[in-house]
mmCIF file of C-alpha atoms and ligand atoms in Angstrom:
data_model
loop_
_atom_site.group_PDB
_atom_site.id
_atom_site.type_symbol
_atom_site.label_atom_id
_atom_site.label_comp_id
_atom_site.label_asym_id
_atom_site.label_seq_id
_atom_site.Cartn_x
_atom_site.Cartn_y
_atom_site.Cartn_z
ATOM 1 C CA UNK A 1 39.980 61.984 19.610
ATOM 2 C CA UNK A 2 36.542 60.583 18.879
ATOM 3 C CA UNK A 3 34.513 59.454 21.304
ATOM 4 C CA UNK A 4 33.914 55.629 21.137
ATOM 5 C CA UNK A 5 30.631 53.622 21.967
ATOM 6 C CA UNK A 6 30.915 52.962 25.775
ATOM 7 C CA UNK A 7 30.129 49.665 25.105
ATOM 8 C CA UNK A 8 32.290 48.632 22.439
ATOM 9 C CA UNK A 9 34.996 50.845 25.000
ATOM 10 C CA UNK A 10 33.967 47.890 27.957
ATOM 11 C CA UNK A 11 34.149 45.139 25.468
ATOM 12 C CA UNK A 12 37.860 46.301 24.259
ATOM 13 C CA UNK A 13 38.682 46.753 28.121
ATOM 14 C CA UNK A 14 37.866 43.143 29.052
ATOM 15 C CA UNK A 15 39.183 41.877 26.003
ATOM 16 C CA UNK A 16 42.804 43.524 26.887
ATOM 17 C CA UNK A 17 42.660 41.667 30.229
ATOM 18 C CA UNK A 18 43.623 38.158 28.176
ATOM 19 C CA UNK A 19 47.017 37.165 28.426
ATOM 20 C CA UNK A 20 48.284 37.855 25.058
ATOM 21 C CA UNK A 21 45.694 40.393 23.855
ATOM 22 C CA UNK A 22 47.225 43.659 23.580
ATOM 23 C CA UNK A 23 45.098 47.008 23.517
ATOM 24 C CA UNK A 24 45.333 47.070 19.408
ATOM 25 C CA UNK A 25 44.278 43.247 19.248
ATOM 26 C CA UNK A 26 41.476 43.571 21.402
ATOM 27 C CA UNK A 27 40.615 46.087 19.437
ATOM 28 C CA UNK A 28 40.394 43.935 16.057
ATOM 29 C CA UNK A 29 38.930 41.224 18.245
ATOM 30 C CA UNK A 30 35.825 43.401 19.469
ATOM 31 C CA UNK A 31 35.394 44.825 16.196
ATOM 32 C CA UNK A 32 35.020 41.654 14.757
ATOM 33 C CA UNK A 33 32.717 40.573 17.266
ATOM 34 C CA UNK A 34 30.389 43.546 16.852
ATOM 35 C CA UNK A 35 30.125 42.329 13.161
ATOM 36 C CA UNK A 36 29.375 39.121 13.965
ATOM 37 C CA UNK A 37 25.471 38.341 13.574
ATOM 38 C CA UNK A 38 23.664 37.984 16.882
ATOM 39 C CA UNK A 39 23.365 33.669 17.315
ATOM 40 C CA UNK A 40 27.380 33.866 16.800
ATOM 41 C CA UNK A 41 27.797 36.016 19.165
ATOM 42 C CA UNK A 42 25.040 34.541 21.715
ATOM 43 C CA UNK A 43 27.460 30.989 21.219
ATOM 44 C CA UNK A 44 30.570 32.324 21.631
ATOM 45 C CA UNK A 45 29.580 34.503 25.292
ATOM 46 C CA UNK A 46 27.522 30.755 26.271
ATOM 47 C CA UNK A 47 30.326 28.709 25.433
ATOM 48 C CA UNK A 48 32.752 31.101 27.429
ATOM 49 C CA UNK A 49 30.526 30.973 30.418
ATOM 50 C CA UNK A 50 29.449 27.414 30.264
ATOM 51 C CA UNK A 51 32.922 26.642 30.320
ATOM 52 C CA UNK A 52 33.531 28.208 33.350
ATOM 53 C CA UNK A 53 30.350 26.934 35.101
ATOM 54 C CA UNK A 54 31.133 23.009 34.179
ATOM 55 C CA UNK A 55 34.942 22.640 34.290
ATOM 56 C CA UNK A 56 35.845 21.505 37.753
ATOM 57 C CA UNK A 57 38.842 19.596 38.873
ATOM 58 C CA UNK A 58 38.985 15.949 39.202
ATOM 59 C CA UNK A 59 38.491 14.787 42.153
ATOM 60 C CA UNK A 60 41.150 12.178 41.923
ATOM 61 C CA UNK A 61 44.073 14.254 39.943
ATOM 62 C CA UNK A 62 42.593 17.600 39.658
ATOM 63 C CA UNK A 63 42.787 17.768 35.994
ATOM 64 C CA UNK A 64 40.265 19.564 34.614
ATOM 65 C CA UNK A 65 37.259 18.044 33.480
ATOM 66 C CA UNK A 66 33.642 17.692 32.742
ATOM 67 C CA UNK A 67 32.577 15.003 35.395
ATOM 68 C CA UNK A 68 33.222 14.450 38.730
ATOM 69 C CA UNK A 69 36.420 11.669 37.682
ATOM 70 C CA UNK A 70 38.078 12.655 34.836
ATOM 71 C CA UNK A 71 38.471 10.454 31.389
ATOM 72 C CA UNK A 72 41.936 9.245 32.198
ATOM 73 C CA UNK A 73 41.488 8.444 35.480
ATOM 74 C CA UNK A 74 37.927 6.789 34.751
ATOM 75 C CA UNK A 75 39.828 4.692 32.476
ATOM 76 C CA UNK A 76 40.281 1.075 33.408
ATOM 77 C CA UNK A 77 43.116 0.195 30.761
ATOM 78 C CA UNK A 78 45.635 2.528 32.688
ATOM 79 C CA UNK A 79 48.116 1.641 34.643
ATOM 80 C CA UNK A 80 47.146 2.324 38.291
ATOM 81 C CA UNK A 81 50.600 1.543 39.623
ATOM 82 C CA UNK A 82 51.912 4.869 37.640
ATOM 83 C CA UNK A 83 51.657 8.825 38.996
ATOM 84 C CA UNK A 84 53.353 11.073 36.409
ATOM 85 C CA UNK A 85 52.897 14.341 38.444
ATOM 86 C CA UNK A 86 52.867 17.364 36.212
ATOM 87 C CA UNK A 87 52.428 21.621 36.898
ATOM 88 C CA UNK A 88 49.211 22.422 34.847
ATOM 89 C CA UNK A 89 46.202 20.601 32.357
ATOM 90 C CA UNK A 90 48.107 21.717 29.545
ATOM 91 C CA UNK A 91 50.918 19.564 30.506
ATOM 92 C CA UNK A 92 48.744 15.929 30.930
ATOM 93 C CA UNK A 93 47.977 16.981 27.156
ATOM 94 C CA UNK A 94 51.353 17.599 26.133
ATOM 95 C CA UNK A 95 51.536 14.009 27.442
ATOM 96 C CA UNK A 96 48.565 12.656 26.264
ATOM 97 C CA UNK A 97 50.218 13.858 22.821
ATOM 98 C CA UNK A 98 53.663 12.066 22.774
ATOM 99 C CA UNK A 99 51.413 8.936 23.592
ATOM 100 C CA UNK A 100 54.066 6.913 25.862
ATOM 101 C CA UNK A 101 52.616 6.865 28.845
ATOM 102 C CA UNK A 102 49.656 4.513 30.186
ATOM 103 C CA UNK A 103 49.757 5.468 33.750
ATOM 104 C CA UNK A 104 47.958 8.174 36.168
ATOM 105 C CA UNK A 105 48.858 11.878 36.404
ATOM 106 C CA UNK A 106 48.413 14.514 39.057
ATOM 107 C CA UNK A 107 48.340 17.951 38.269
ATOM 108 C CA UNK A 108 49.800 20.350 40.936
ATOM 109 C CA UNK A 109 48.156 23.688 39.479
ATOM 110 C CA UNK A 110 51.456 25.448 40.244
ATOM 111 C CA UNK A 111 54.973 25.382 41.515
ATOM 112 C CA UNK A 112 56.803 26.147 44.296
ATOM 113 C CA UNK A 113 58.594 29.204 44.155
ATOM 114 C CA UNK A 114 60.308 30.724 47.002
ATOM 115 C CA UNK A 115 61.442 33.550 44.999
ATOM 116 C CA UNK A 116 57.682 34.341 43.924
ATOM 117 C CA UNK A 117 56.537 33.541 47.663
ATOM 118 C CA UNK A 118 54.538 30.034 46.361
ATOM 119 C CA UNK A 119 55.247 27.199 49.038
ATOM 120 C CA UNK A 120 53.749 23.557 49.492
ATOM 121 C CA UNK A 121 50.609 24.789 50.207
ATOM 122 C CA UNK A 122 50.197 26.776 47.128
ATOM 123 C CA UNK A 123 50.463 23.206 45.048
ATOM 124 C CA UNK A 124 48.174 19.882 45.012
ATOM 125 C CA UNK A 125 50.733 17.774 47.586
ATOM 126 C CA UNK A 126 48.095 17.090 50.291
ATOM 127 C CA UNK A 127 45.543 14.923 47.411
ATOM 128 C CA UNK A 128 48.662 12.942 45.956
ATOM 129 C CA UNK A 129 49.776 11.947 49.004
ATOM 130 C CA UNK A 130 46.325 10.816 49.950
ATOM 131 C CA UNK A 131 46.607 8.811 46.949
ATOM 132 C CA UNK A 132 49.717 7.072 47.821
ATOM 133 C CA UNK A 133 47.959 6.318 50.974
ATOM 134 C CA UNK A 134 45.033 4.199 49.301
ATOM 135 C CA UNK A 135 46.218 3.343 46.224
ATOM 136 C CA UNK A 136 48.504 0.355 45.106
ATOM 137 C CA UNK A 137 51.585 3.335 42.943
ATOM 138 C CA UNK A 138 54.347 1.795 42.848
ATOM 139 C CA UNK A 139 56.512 4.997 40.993
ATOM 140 C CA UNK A 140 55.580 8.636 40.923
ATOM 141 C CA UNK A 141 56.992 10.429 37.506
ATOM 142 C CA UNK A 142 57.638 13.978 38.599
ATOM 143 C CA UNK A 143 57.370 15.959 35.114
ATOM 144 C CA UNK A 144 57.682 19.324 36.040
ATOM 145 C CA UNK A 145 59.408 21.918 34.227
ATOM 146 C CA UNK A 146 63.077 21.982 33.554
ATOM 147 C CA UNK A 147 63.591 25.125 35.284
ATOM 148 C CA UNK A 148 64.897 26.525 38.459
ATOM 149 C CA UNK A 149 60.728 26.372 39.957
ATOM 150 C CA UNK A 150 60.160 23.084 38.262
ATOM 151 C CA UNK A 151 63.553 21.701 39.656
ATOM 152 C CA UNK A 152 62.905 22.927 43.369
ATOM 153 C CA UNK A 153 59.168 21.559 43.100
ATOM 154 C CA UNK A 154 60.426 18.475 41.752
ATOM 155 C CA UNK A 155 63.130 18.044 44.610
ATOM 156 C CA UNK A 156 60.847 18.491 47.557
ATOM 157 C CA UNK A 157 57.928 16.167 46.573
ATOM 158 C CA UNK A 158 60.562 13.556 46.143
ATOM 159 C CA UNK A 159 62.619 14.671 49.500
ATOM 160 C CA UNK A 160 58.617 13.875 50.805
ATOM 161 C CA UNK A 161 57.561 10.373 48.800
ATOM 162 C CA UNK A 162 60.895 8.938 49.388
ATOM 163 C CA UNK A 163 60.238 9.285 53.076
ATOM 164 C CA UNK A 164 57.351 7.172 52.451
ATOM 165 C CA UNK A 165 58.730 4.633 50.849
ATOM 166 C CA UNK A 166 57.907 5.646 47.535
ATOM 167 C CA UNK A 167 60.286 5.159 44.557
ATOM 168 C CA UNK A 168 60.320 8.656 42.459
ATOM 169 C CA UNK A 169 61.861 9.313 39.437
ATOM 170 C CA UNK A 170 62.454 12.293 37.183
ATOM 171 C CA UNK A 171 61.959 12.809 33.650
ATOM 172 C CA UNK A 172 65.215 13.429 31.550
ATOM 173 C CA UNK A 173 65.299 16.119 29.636
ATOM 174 C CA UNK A 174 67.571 16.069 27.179
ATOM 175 C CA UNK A 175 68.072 18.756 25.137
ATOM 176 C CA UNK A 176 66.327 22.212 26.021
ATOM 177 C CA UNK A 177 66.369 23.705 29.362
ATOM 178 C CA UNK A 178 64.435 26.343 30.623
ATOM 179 C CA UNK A 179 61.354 25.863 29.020
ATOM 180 C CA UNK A 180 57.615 23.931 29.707
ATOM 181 C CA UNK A 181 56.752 20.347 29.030
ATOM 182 C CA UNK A 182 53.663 22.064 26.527
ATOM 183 C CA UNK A 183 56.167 23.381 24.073
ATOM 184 C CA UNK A 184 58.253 20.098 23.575
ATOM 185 C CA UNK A 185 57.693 17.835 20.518
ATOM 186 C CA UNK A 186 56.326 14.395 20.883
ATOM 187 C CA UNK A 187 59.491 12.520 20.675
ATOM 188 C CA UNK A 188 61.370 15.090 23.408
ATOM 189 C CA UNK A 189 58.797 14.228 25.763
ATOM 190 C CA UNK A 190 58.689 10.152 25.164
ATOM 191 C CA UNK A 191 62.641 10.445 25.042
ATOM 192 C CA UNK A 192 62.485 12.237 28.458
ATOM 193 C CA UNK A 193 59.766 9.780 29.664
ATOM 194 C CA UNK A 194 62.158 6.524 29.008
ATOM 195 C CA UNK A 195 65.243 7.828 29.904
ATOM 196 C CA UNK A 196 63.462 9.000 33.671
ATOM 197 C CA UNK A 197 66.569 8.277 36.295
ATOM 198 C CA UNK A 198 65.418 7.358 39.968
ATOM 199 C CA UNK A 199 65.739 10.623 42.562
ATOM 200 C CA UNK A 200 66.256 10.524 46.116
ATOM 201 C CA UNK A 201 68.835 7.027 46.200
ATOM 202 C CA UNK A 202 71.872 7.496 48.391
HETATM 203 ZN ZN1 ZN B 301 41.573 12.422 37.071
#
């Protein structure tokens, strides 16, 4: 076996460590970057790292963002009276996509999961309940995933809001279950947005 460059060998190794990138990919992938010429390389490693160093999380939702409040929530022509509460970023894009919804979102950054030992504290609850504390919401959308974490998340933040007073509702999803809100087409998710049916009523 030859002996490869040690660090071409550390470049493959950290490469491998993305979800997705198998050994043979990050393989191709550090070979490209090798023949890359030096200012494509120098922007590609800067925009990894300033990425890092200037996403933070919103400090009303926690989506991700570049400023202190994100865009959506900094925006004035939403409806403040709406919480759609969804698992991760990519999901208040898959959202933002299907373009029928004007409200709020909150993004938990997780589920609850007894089976993979994730409770309420391993999820965003305490913020959005501080929000429901100073804010005028008048319905929180729970959008999680239709799946047996999503489900169980969904059930306990409403078992919680409804205690409060808060009317919650659930998006409907129609068609597929088992799957994320990011891999849905635009009309699944403004279907499941209109047809959202009322949880926690006796
Ligand atoms: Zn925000």
């Amino acid at each position: 076996m030859t002996k490869r460059a040690k660090s071409i060998e550390n470049l493959i190794r950290e490469l491998n460590k993305l979800p997705g990138i198998g050994r043979k990919t990050a393989q191709r992938l550090a070979y490209y970057i090798i023949d890359l010429d030096k200012v494509e390389v120098k922007t590609l490693a800067e925009s990894i790292v300033a990425a890092k160093e200037n996403v933070k999380r919103c400090k009303i939702c926690d989506n991700l963002t570049d400023s202190d409040i994100c865009e959506i929530c900094s925006n004035n022509k939403r409806d403040e009276s709406l919480i759609c509460v969804v698992e991760y970023p990519k999901d208040v894009e898959a959202m933002e996509r299907a373009n029928c919804y004007k409200g709020l979102y909150h993004v938990l950054h997780g589920v609850i999961s007894p089976i993979r030992g994730l409770n309420a504290d391993d999820i965003s609850l305490r913020k959005l309940l501080q929000r429901l504390s100073t804010n005028k919401v008048e319905e929180v959308i729970i959008a999680t995933g239709p799946n047996v974490d999503g489900e169980t998340t969904a059930i306990y933040i409403s078992n919680i809001l409804s205690k409060l007073g808060v009317k919650v509702s659930r998006i409907a999803y129609g068609l597929p279950v088992g799957g994320d809100l990011e891999y849905y087409d635009e009309l699944t998710i403004s279907t499941a947005m209109e047809n959202r049916t009322v949880m926690g009523e006796k």
